[in-house]
Coordinates of C-alpha atoms and ligand atoms in Angstrom, one line a residue:
M443 CA -99.1 -84.5 37.3
Y444 CA -102.4 -83.3 35.1
R445 CA -101.1 -84.0 32.0
T446 CA -98.2 -86.1 29.7
H447 CA -99.5 -84.5 26.7
T448 CA -102.0 -82.1 25.4
N449 CA -105.3 -83.5 23.3
G450 CA -103.6 -81.9 20.4
E451 CA -100.6 -84.0 20.6
L452 CA -100.7 -87.6 20.8
N453 CA -100.3 -89.4 17.0
A454 CA -99.3 -93.4 15.5
S455 CA -95.7 -92.5 16.7
N456 CA -97.0 -92.6 20.5
I457 CA -98.7 -96.1 20.3
N458 CA -98.6 -98.2 23.6
E459 CA -97.1 -95.4 25.5
E460 CA -99.2 -94.8 28.8
V461 CA -100.1 -91.2 28.9
T462 CA -102.1 -89.1 31.1
L463 CA -104.6 -86.3 29.7
S464 CA -106.8 -83.7 31.1
G465 CA -109.7 -81.5 29.0
W466 CA -113.2 -81.0 29.0
V467 CA -115.8 -83.6 27.4
Q468 CA -117.1 -82.5 24.3
K469 CA -119.0 -85.3 23.3
V470 CA -119.5 -89.0 24.8
R471 CA -121.2 -91.6 22.4
D472 CA -122.1 -94.5 24.2
K473 CA -122.7 -97.8 23.1
G474 CA -123.4 -99.3 26.4
F475 CA -120.7 -102.2 26.0
M476 CA -118.2 -99.3 24.7
I477 CA -118.4 -95.1 25.1
W478 CA -116.0 -93.2 23.4
V479 CA -115.3 -89.7 24.5
D480 CA -114.4 -86.7 22.8
L481 CA -111.6 -84.9 25.3
R482 CA -110.8 -81.8 24.7
D483 CA -108.2 -78.8 25.6
R484 CA -106.9 -75.5 23.7
Y485 CA -104.5 -77.9 21.6
G486 CA -107.3 -80.2 20.2
I487 CA -109.5 -83.1 20.5
T488 CA -108.1 -86.4 21.4
Q489 CA -110.6 -90.1 21.2
L490 CA -110.9 -91.8 24.6
I491 CA -112.0 -95.2 24.5
F492 CA -113.7 -97.1 27.1
D493 CA -114.8 -100.8 26.8
E494 CA -116.6 -103.8 28.6
E495 CA -114.0 -106.3 28.0
R496 CA -110.9 -103.9 28.7
T497 CA -112.0 -101.3 31.2
P498 CA -112.4 -102.2 34.8
K499 CA -116.2 -102.2 35.6
A500 CA -116.2 -99.1 37.9
I501 CA -114.4 -97.2 35.4
L502 CA -116.9 -98.1 32.6
D503 CA -119.8 -97.0 34.6
N504 CA -118.5 -93.5 35.6
A505 CA -117.8 -92.9 32.0
Q506 CA -121.1 -93.5 31.9
K507 CA -122.2 -90.4 34.3
L508 CA -119.8 -88.1 32.4
G509 CA -122.1 -85.1 31.0
R510 CA -120.7 -82.1 28.5
E511 CA -117.9 -80.0 29.6
F512 CA -117.3 -82.3 32.5
V513 CA -113.4 -81.4 33.4
I514 CA -111.7 -84.7 33.6
Q515 CA -108.5 -86.6 33.7
V516 CA -107.4 -90.0 32.5
K517 CA -104.9 -92.3 32.6
G518 CA -104.6 -95.0 29.5
K519 CA -103.1 -96.5 26.6
V520 CA -102.6 -95.3 23.4
I521 CA -103.8 -97.7 20.8
E522 CA -104.3 -97.4 17.0
R523 CA -108.0 -96.6 15.9
T524 CA -109.9 -99.1 14.0
S525 CA -112.1 -96.4 11.9
K526 CA -109.4 -93.5 11.3
N527 CA -110.3 -89.9 11.4
P528 CA -107.7 -88.3 8.5
N529 CA -109.1 -84.4 9.8
I530 CA -107.6 -83.9 13.1
P531 CA -103.7 -84.9 13.9
T532 CA -104.7 -87.3 16.5
G533 CA -107.3 -89.4 14.3
E534 CA -104.6 -92.1 13.8
I535 CA -104.9 -93.0 17.9
E536 CA -107.3 -93.3 20.8
V537 CA -106.4 -93.6 24.8
L538 CA -108.0 -96.7 26.1
V539 CA -108.7 -95.3 29.5
S540 CA -107.7 -97.4 32.8
E541 CA -108.0 -94.4 35.4
L542 CA -110.5 -91.7 35.3
T543 CA -111.2 -88.9 37.5
V544 CA -113.4 -85.9 37.3
L545 CA -112.0 -82.9 38.3
N546 CA -115.1 -80.9 38.0
E547 CA -118.4 -81.3 36.9
A548 CA -120.2 -79.1 34.7
L549 CA -123.5 -77.4 34.2
L550 CA -125.2 -78.0 31.3
P551 CA -124.0 -75.2 28.4
P552 CA -126.5 -73.1 27.7
F553 CA -125.0 -73.2 24.0
T554 CA -123.1 -76.1 22.0
I555 CA -119.6 -75.8 22.3
E556 CA -118.9 -76.5 18.8
D557 CA -117.5 -74.8 15.9
E558 CA -121.3 -74.3 14.7
T559 CA -123.2 -73.2 17.5
D560 CA -126.8 -72.6 18.0
G561 CA -126.0 -70.0 20.5
G562 CA -126.9 -66.6 19.6
E563 CA -124.5 -63.6 19.9
E564 CA -125.7 -62.0 23.1
L565 CA -126.0 -65.5 24.5
R566 CA -122.5 -66.3 24.0
M567 CA -121.2 -63.0 25.0
K568 CA -123.0 -63.6 28.5
Y569 CA -120.9 -67.0 28.8
R570 CA -118.2 -65.7 27.0
Y571 CA -115.7 -67.9 28.7
L572 CA -117.4 -70.9 27.3
D573 CA -117.4 -69.0 23.8
I574 CA -113.6 -68.8 24.1
R575 CA -113.6 -72.8 24.5
R576 CA -115.0 -73.1 20.8
N577 CA -112.5 -73.0 17.9
P578 CA -113.3 -70.0 16.0
V579 CA -113.1 -67.8 19.2
K580 CA -110.1 -69.3 20.4
E581 CA -108.3 -68.9 17.2
K582 CA -108.8 -65.5 16.8
L583 CA -107.4 -64.6 20.2
I584 CA -104.3 -67.1 19.6
F585 CA -104.1 -64.8 16.2
R586 CA -104.3 -61.5 17.9
S587 CA -101.5 -62.8 20.2
K588 CA -99.4 -63.5 17.1
V589 CA -99.5 -60.5 15.9
T590 CA -99.4 -58.3 19.1
Q591 CA -96.1 -60.3 19.5
A592 CA -94.9 -59.5 16.0
V593 CA -95.1 -55.9 16.6
R594 CA -93.4 -56.1 20.1
N595 CA -90.4 -58.0 18.4
Y596 CA -90.0 -56.0 15.1
L597 CA -90.2 -52.6 16.8
S598 CA -88.1 -53.9 19.6
K599 CA -85.4 -54.8 17.1
E600 CA -86.1 -51.2 15.8
N601 CA -84.8 -49.7 19.3
F602 CA -88.0 -49.0 20.1
I603 CA -88.5 -48.9 23.9
E604 CA -91.9 -49.8 25.2
V605 CA -93.1 -47.6 27.9
E606 CA -96.3 -47.5 29.8
T607 CA -98.3 -44.1 30.5
P608 CA -100.8 -43.8 32.9
Y609 CA -104.7 -44.1 32.6
L610 CA -105.7 -41.4 35.6
I611 CA -105.4 -38.6 33.4
K612 CA -107.0 -35.6 32.4
S613 CA -108.8 -35.1 29.3
T614 CA -106.9 -35.4 25.8
P615 CA -108.4 -34.4 23.2
E616 CA -108.7 -36.9 19.9
G617 CA -112.8 -35.8 19.5
A618 CA -114.9 -38.1 21.4
R619 CA -116.2 -37.8 25.0
D620 CA -114.1 -39.0 27.8
F621 CA -115.0 -41.4 30.3
V622 CA -114.3 -39.8 33.9
V623 CA -113.4 -41.4 37.0
P624 CA -114.1 -39.5 40.3
S625 CA -111.0 -38.8 42.8
R626 CA -112.2 -39.7 46.5
M627 CA -109.1 -37.9 47.4
N628 CA -110.0 -35.0 45.8
E629 CA -113.5 -33.7 46.5
G630 CA -115.4 -32.8 43.2
Q631 CA -112.2 -33.5 40.8
F632 CA -112.4 -36.3 38.3
Y633 CA -109.5 -37.7 36.2
A634 CA -110.3 -38.6 32.8
L635 CA -109.3 -42.1 30.9
P636 CA -107.0 -41.3 28.3
Q637 CA -108.6 -41.5 24.8
S638 CA -104.8 -41.9 23.5
P639 CA -101.8 -41.4 25.2
Q640 CA -101.3 -38.2 23.1
T641 CA -99.7 -35.8 25.2
F642 CA -97.6 -38.4 27.3
K643 CA -96.1 -39.6 24.3
Q644 CA -95.2 -36.3 23.2
L645 CA -93.4 -35.7 26.7
L646 CA -91.5 -38.9 26.7
M647 CA -90.0 -37.1 23.7
V648 CA -89.1 -34.4 25.6
G649 CA -87.6 -36.6 28.1
G650 CA -85.6 -37.8 25.2
L651 CA -86.8 -41.6 24.8
D652 CA -86.9 -40.9 20.9
K653 CA -88.4 -44.1 19.6
Y654 CA -91.5 -45.1 22.0
F655 CA -94.0 -47.7 21.8
Q656 CA -96.8 -48.9 24.0
I657 CA -99.9 -51.7 23.3
V658 CA -102.5 -49.8 25.0
K659 CA -105.7 -49.5 26.3
C660 CA -107.7 -46.1 25.1
F661 CA -111.1 -44.8 26.1
R662 CA -113.6 -43.0 24.1
D663 CA -117.0 -43.0 24.8
E664 CA -118.7 -42.3 21.3
D665 CA -122.1 -43.6 20.5
L666 CA -121.3 -47.0 19.5
R667 CA -120.7 -47.8 16.0
A668 CA -121.1 -51.3 14.8
D669 CA -117.8 -52.3 14.8
R670 CA -116.5 -49.6 17.7
Q671 CA -115.7 -50.5 21.3
P672 CA -116.0 -48.1 24.2
E673 CA -112.2 -49.3 25.2
F674 CA -110.0 -50.4 22.4
T675 CA -106.4 -51.3 21.9
Q676 CA -103.5 -48.9 20.1
I677 CA -100.2 -49.3 18.8
D678 CA -99.0 -46.4 20.6
C679 CA -95.8 -44.7 18.7
E680 CA -93.7 -41.8 18.5
M681 CA -90.1 -40.4 17.4
A682 CA -88.0 -37.5 17.8
F683 CA -85.7 -36.1 15.3
V684 CA -87.9 -37.3 12.5
E685 CA -89.8 -35.7 9.1
Q686 CA -93.0 -37.0 8.1
E687 CA -90.8 -39.3 5.6
D688 CA -89.4 -41.1 8.1
I689 CA -92.3 -41.9 10.2
L690 CA -93.6 -43.4 7.0
D691 CA -91.0 -45.1 6.2
A692 CA -90.7 -46.6 9.7
F693 CA -94.3 -47.9 10.0
E694 CA -94.5 -48.9 6.3
G695 CA -91.8 -51.0 7.8
L696 CA -94.1 -52.6 10.4
T697 CA -96.5 -53.3 8.0
R698 CA -94.8 -54.7 5.6
H699 CA -93.2 -57.1 8.4
L700 CA -96.8 -57.7 9.7
L701 CA -98.0 -58.8 6.6
K702 CA -95.0 -60.8 5.7
K703 CA -94.9 -62.7 8.7
I704 CA -98.7 -63.3 9.4
N705 CA -99.9 -63.6 6.0
S706 CA -96.8 -64.3 3.9
V707 CA -97.6 -61.3 1.5
E708 CA -94.9 -59.0 0.4
I709 CA -95.7 -55.8 -1.0
E710 CA -92.7 -53.5 -2.1
K711 CA -93.7 -50.0 -1.5
F712 CA -97.1 -48.9 0.1
P713 CA -98.8 -46.4 -2.6
R714 CA -99.4 -42.7 -1.4
M715 CA -102.3 -40.6 -2.2
T716 CA -103.7 -37.2 -1.0
F717 CA -106.7 -36.7 0.9
E718 CA -107.8 -34.3 -1.6
E719 CA -107.0 -37.1 -4.5
A720 CA -108.8 -39.7 -2.2
M721 CA -111.7 -37.7 -1.9
K722 CA -111.8 -36.5 -5.6
K723 CA -111.4 -39.9 -6.6
Y724 CA -113.2 -42.4 -4.2
G725 CA -115.0 -40.1 -2.3
N726 CA -113.6 -41.6 1.2
D727 CA -110.4 -40.7 3.0
K728 CA -109.9 -44.6 3.6
P729 CA -110.8 -45.7 -0.2
D730 CA -110.6 -49.3 -0.6
I731 CA -108.3 -49.5 -3.6
R732 CA -108.5 -53.4 -4.2
F733 CA -110.7 -52.6 -7.4
G734 CA -111.5 -49.6 -9.6
M735 CA -114.8 -47.9 -9.7
E736 CA -112.4 -44.4 -9.7
F737 CA -115.1 -41.4 -9.5
G738 CA -115.5 -39.7 -13.0
E739 CA -116.8 -36.3 -12.5
L740 CA -119.4 -35.2 -14.9
N741 CA -120.1 -31.6 -14.7
E742 CA -118.7 -30.5 -17.8
V743 CA -120.4 -32.8 -19.7
A744 CA -123.8 -32.9 -18.0
Q745 CA -124.8 -29.6 -17.1
H746 CA -126.5 -27.1 -19.2
K747 CA -128.4 -29.8 -21.2
N748 CA -131.9 -28.7 -19.4
F749 CA -131.8 -31.6 -16.8
N750 CA -132.0 -29.3 -14.1
V751 CA -131.5 -31.8 -11.1
F752 CA -127.8 -31.6 -12.9
N753 CA -128.0 -28.2 -13.4
K754 CA -127.9 -26.9 -9.8
A755 CA -126.2 -29.5 -8.3
E756 CA -122.7 -28.6 -7.1
L757 CA -121.3 -32.4 -8.1
V758 CA -122.8 -34.9 -10.6
V759 CA -120.4 -38.0 -10.1
G760 CA -120.2 -41.4 -11.3
I761 CA -118.6 -44.7 -11.2
A762 CA -119.0 -47.4 -13.9
V763 CA -120.2 -50.8 -11.9
P764 CA -117.7 -54.0 -14.1
G765 CA -120.7 -55.8 -15.8
G766 CA -123.4 -54.2 -14.4
N767 CA -125.5 -54.2 -17.6
S768 CA -126.6 -57.5 -16.5
F769 CA -128.9 -56.0 -13.8
T770 CA -132.2 -56.1 -14.4
R771 CA -134.5 -53.1 -14.2
K772 CA -135.7 -54.2 -10.6
E773 CA -132.5 -54.9 -9.6
I774 CA -131.5 -51.1 -10.7
D775 CA -134.4 -49.5 -8.9
K776 CA -133.5 -51.6 -5.8
L777 CA -130.1 -50.1 -6.2
T778 CA -131.9 -46.7 -6.5
D779 CA -134.1 -46.9 -3.3
W780 CA -130.7 -48.2 -1.6
V781 CA -129.0 -44.8 -2.2
K782 CA -132.0 -42.7 -1.0
R783 CA -132.6 -44.9 2.4
P784 CA -131.8 -42.0 5.1
Q785 CA -128.8 -43.7 6.1
I786 CA -127.5 -42.5 2.8
G787 CA -129.4 -39.8 1.8
A788 CA -129.2 -39.7 -1.9
L789 CA -132.4 -38.0 -3.8
G790 CA -132.4 -40.1 -6.8
M791 CA -129.8 -42.1 -9.0
V792 CA -129.4 -41.5 -12.8
Y793 CA -128.3 -44.5 -14.6
V794 CA -126.7 -45.6 -18.1
R795 CA -126.7 -49.2 -19.3
C796 CA -123.7 -49.5 -21.5
N797 CA -124.8 -52.3 -23.9
D798 CA -122.8 -54.5 -26.2
D799 CA -122.8 -53.2 -29.3
G800 CA -121.4 -50.0 -28.1
T801 CA -125.1 -47.7 -27.3
Y802 CA -125.9 -46.3 -24.4
K803 CA -129.6 -46.5 -22.7
S804 CA -129.8 -44.3 -20.1
S805 CA -132.9 -42.8 -17.8
V806 CA -132.1 -39.7 -18.8
D807 CA -132.3 -40.5 -22.3
K808 CA -134.9 -37.4 -22.8
F809 CA -132.0 -34.8 -22.1
Y810 CA -128.9 -36.6 -23.4
D811 CA -127.9 -37.9 -26.7
Q812 CA -125.5 -40.8 -27.5
E813 CA -122.7 -38.8 -28.1
D814 CA -123.2 -37.1 -24.2
L815 CA -123.3 -40.4 -23.1
A816 CA -120.6 -41.9 -24.9
K817 CA -118.3 -39.0 -23.0
W818 CA -119.8 -40.0 -19.5
A819 CA -118.8 -43.2 -20.3
A820 CA -115.2 -42.2 -21.3
I821 CA -114.9 -40.3 -17.8
T822 CA -116.2 -43.0 -15.8
G823 CA -114.2 -45.8 -17.5
A824 CA -117.0 -47.8 -18.5
K825 CA -117.0 -50.4 -20.8
A826 CA -119.4 -52.3 -23.1
G827 CA -121.6 -54.5 -20.1
D828 CA -121.1 -51.8 -17.6
L829 CA -123.6 -49.9 -15.7
I830 CA -122.9 -46.5 -15.1
C831 CA -124.1 -44.6 -11.8
V832 CA -124.3 -40.8 -11.3
L833 CA -125.4 -39.0 -8.5
S834 CA -125.5 -35.0 -7.9
G835 CA -125.7 -32.6 -5.5
Q836 CA -123.4 -30.9 -2.7
T837 CA -120.0 -32.1 -3.2
N838 CA -119.1 -33.4 -0.1
K839 CA -122.6 -35.2 0.6
V840 CA -122.8 -36.7 -2.8
R841 CA -119.1 -38.0 -2.1
A842 CA -120.1 -39.8 0.7
Q843 CA -123.1 -41.2 -0.8
L844 CA -121.3 -42.7 -4.5
S845 CA -118.2 -43.7 -2.0
A846 CA -121.0 -46.1 0.4
L847 CA -122.4 -46.9 -3.3
R848 CA -119.1 -47.9 -4.3
M849 CA -118.2 -50.2 -1.4
E850 CA -121.6 -51.6 -1.7
L851 CA -121.5 -52.8 -5.1
A852 CA -117.8 -54.0 -4.7
E853 CA -119.2 -56.1 -1.7
R854 CA -122.0 -57.7 -3.7
L855 CA -120.0 -58.2 -6.5
G856 CA -117.7 -59.9 -4.6
L857 CA -114.9 -57.5 -5.5
R858 CA -113.6 -57.3 -1.9
N859 CA -111.2 -60.6 -1.4
P860 CA -110.5 -60.7 2.2
K861 CA -106.9 -62.5 1.1
E862 CA -105.9 -59.5 -0.8
F863 CA -103.9 -56.9 1.0
A864 CA -104.0 -52.9 -0.3
P865 CA -102.3 -50.9 2.0
L866 CA -102.3 -47.0 1.2
W867 CA -100.8 -43.4 2.6
V868 CA -103.3 -41.3 2.9
V869 CA -101.1 -37.8 3.5
D870 CA -102.2 -33.9 3.6
F871 CA -104.9 -34.3 5.1
P872 CA -106.6 -30.4 6.0
L873 CA -105.6 -29.2 9.6
L874 CA -108.8 -28.3 10.5
E875 CA -112.4 -29.5 9.8
W876 CA -115.6 -27.2 9.8
D877 CA -118.0 -28.3 12.5
E878 CA -121.9 -27.4 11.5
E879 CA -123.4 -28.1 15.0
T880 CA -120.5 -25.9 17.0
N881 CA -120.2 -23.7 14.0
R882 CA -116.5 -23.7 14.5
Y883 CA -113.1 -25.6 13.5
H884 CA -112.3 -28.4 14.8
A885 CA -108.5 -30.2 14.8
M886 CA -108.9 -32.9 12.1
H887 CA -106.5 -34.9 13.6
H888 CA -105.7 -33.4 17.0
P889 CA -104.7 -29.9 18.1
F890 CA -101.0 -30.7 18.5
T891 CA -101.0 -32.0 14.6
S892 CA -98.5 -29.3 12.8
P893 CA -99.5 -27.0 9.7
K894 CA -97.6 -27.4 6.6
P895 CA -95.2 -24.5 6.9
E896 CA -96.0 -23.0 3.6
D897 CA -100.0 -23.0 4.1
I898 CA -99.4 -21.6 7.9
K899 CA -100.1 -18.1 6.1
L900 CA -103.8 -19.6 5.2
L901 CA -104.5 -20.0 9.2
D902 CA -106.1 -16.4 8.9
T903 CA -107.5 -16.5 5.5
D904 CA -108.6 -19.7 4.4
P905 CA -108.4 -22.3 7.4
G906 CA -109.9 -24.9 6.1
K907 CA -107.7 -24.9 3.1
V908 CA -104.8 -25.3 5.4
R909 CA -102.8 -29.0 5.2
A910 CA -101.5 -30.5 8.1
N911 CA -98.3 -32.8 8.4
A912 CA -100.9 -36.1 9.1
Y913 CA -101.4 -39.3 7.9
D914 CA -103.3 -42.4 7.6
L915 CA -102.4 -45.7 6.8
V916 CA -105.2 -47.6 5.0
L917 CA -106.0 -51.3 4.7
N918 CA -108.7 -52.6 2.1
G919 CA -110.9 -49.6 2.8
N920 CA -110.0 -49.3 6.8
E921 CA -108.2 -46.6 8.5
I922 CA -105.5 -49.1 10.2
G923 CA -103.5 -46.1 11.7
G924 CA -103.0 -42.4 12.0
G925 CA -100.4 -39.8 12.8
S926 CA -99.0 -36.7 12.6
I927 CA -95.8 -34.5 12.8
R928 CA -96.3 -32.4 16.0
I929 CA -96.1 -29.2 17.1
Y930 CA -93.4 -28.6 19.0
D931 CA -92.6 -25.1 19.5
K932 CA -95.0 -22.8 22.3
T933 CA -95.5 -20.2 19.8
T934 CA -97.0 -22.6 17.0
Q935 CA -98.9 -24.3 19.6
S936 CA -100.9 -21.6 20.9
L937 CA -101.5 -20.3 17.7
M938 CA -103.4 -23.5 17.0
F939 CA -105.4 -23.3 20.6
D940 CA -106.7 -19.6 19.3
H941 CA -107.9 -21.1 16.1
L942 CA -109.4 -24.0 17.8
G943 CA -111.3 -21.2 19.7
F944 CA -109.5 -22.2 23.5
T945 CA -109.2 -18.9 25.4
K946 CA -105.5 -18.4 26.6
E947 CA -106.9 -19.7 30.0
E948 CA -108.7 -22.7 28.7
A949 CA -105.9 -23.7 26.8
K950 CA -103.4 -23.1 29.9
A951 CA -105.9 -25.3 32.1
Q952 CA -106.2 -28.1 29.5
F953 CA -102.5 -28.2 28.0
G954 CA -100.4 -25.9 30.0
F955 CA -98.3 -28.8 31.4
L956 CA -97.5 -29.7 27.7
M957 CA -96.8 -25.9 26.6
N958 CA -94.5 -25.4 29.6
A959 CA -92.6 -28.1 28.6
F960 CA -91.7 -27.1 24.8
E961 CA -90.1 -24.6 26.5
Y962 CA -87.8 -26.8 28.3
G963 CA -85.8 -28.1 24.8
A964 CA -88.6 -30.0 22.7
P965 CA -87.1 -31.6 19.8
P966 CA -89.4 -31.8 16.4
H967 CA -91.0 -35.1 16.9
G968 CA -94.3 -36.9 15.2
G969 CA -96.0 -40.6 15.8
I970 CA -98.7 -42.8 14.9
A971 CA -100.8 -44.8 16.3
F972 CA -102.5 -48.1 14.8
G973 CA -105.6 -49.4 16.1
L974 CA -104.6 -52.9 16.9
D975 CA -108.3 -54.7 17.2
R976 CA -108.9 -53.6 13.4
L977 CA -105.2 -54.3 12.1
V978 CA -106.0 -57.8 13.6
A979 CA -109.3 -58.3 12.1
I980 CA -108.1 -57.4 8.7
L981 CA -105.1 -59.4 9.2
N982 CA -107.3 -61.9 9.6
G983 CA -109.7 -61.3 6.5
Q984 CA -111.8 -60.2 8.9
E985 CA -113.7 -56.9 9.7
T986 CA -115.6 -56.9 12.9
I987 CA -113.3 -55.9 15.5
R988 CA -115.3 -58.0 18.4
D989 CA -114.3 -61.2 17.7
Y990 CA -110.7 -59.9 18.4
I991 CA -111.4 -59.1 21.6
A992 CA -111.4 -61.9 24.6
F993 CA -114.2 -59.5 26.4
P994 CA -115.9 -57.2 24.8
K995 CA -118.7 -54.9 24.7
N996 CA -122.5 -54.9 22.9
N997 CA -123.4 -51.8 21.3
S998 CA -124.5 -50.2 24.1
G999 CA -121.1 -50.4 25.7
R1000 CA -122.2 -53.4 28.4
D1001 CA -120.2 -55.8 29.7
V1002 CA -123.0 -58.5 29.6
M1003 CA -120.9 -61.2 31.7
I1004 CA -120.2 -59.1 34.4
D1005 CA -123.1 -57.2 34.0
A1006 CA -121.2 -53.6 33.8
P1007 CA -122.1 -50.7 34.0
A1008 CA -123.8 -51.1 37.1
P1009 CA -125.2 -48.8 40.2
I1010 CA -122.9 -48.2 43.0
D1011 CA -123.4 -48.0 46.9
E1012 CA -124.7 -45.5 48.6
S1013 CA -122.0 -45.4 50.8
Q1014 CA -119.1 -45.5 47.8
L1015 CA -121.2 -42.5 46.5
K1016 CA -120.7 -41.0 49.9
E1017 CA -117.3 -41.5 49.8
L1018 CA -116.4 -40.3 46.5
N1019 CA -118.5 -36.8 47.1
L1020 CA -121.2 -37.6 44.9
K1021 CA -125.1 -37.4 44.5
L1022 CA -127.1 -38.5 41.6
R1023 CA -129.8 -36.6 40.3
Ligands
LIG2552 N1 -103.1 -40.0 19.2 C1 -103.4 -40.1 18.1 C2 -104.8 -41.5 17.5 O1 -105.3 -41.9 18.4 C3 -102.4 -41.1 17.1 C4 -101.5 -40.2 17.0 O2 -101.2 -38.8 16.5 O3 -100.1 -40.5 16.9 O4 -105.5 -41.0 16.5

């Protein structure tokens, strides 16, 4: 038996017991006549003591040779500590060692295995198995496990069944590039890894399994932004015989359960907002509503006043920054530079100081009098002591820019409290989205999303205006889930493919199986998928998903620990009938 107790378990009630412990050597303090060792495992740290008077000499000698991260087993007696450590559960006791076995020696780790480590991120990724020994990483993985278990329990109780769908499939159109896998047995042919189980879960509905879920890996070959991973996990769900309201209800229930169980936060009813309203008020389809700073559109009061920049803009829009009048001129200039950076791309920023005495001082005083500026303040909701920041330009662009500024300022002003949770359903997304690059419409969600019946007539005349039965669940300014009510008849589905520019042949080749299935009695259905990695991070008050993935990839999509991707042998290439250029 390697251990009778874990290293997080023993306390004063165990004094005088003979115990066996195993674990890693965290720290050795060697005073010559007395040695203390901190022994660590997943559960905690227990202090071991070896001393000249009570420990046999051979064992003391061996203890002297222990190095950091050696794996050892000890037997000994639990005794009361002279200097207690109230910060850890085992802090009242120590184990007087009578037997010591080195189970495995260890090389000196390349960084310290402590809560505060000296290792840089790349190095820790390379030795991820060592990083996982550290509390902050370990605790995040344990937290993730708690969340996934709560999800499974809840959905199972609600009568969902967990079904696995295949990974070797063909392209699912979620808007990213596919990862492809060559087939040895089918020369010149390739599988695609699923960007999501979308088509399979719809087929499960045709199959009659009317409540499905799966905690599942999805693969998308995208350029990696800071917080994306090429493989990530979804809580993927689908239901049959449901309308949008049923889905929102079911998954609001799941999210409410998680917030309560994991964070002890109770939220009665999640607010809802249409996509249009979200864009107008926050310039963003995933607004963080933990703080105000709603957009105020100023066209009516700011145009036709000789200020040409505003006159020729499609949209003039501002936000009131609470307490922002305390910013120095230099700080405001810096903010202006910030919005002018190419990543944001604003041409400039107009500001209005709202003085305590009720007067205004703006960067465009030449064109606007106090009365004008008072109107701006009324529209943006600015109060004395605030600063109004105004951007102008093409509607979509300027909204995105002001949204970025809003988030940045909220971050700087500490308005994004990670302990506060503000979920929001964003509904009525547009069905289609114009793509400048390819000069055509794309499905905003995916091609299986149903248009709102009353909008179908707009498909020919004003496709951009067609709304979909599509929704996102937003939590603290992050999209944590998204889904839709699906098309379930062949006619609408092929109409949709037409509008997305698929020829009949292409549609048949790519999605013939789904269209066929729809001819055998497809029930009305819809679903949603949550991004598990992000959901877990946010529930834990963080925003980076990488920490919540046991073995994540770096920003270039590499696993630096196993060194993948990597070239393959000539013989393997040959077997796969592949030739490299
Ligand atoms: N498959 C969709 C996605 O990955 C989710 C859904 O529509 O259920 O975003």
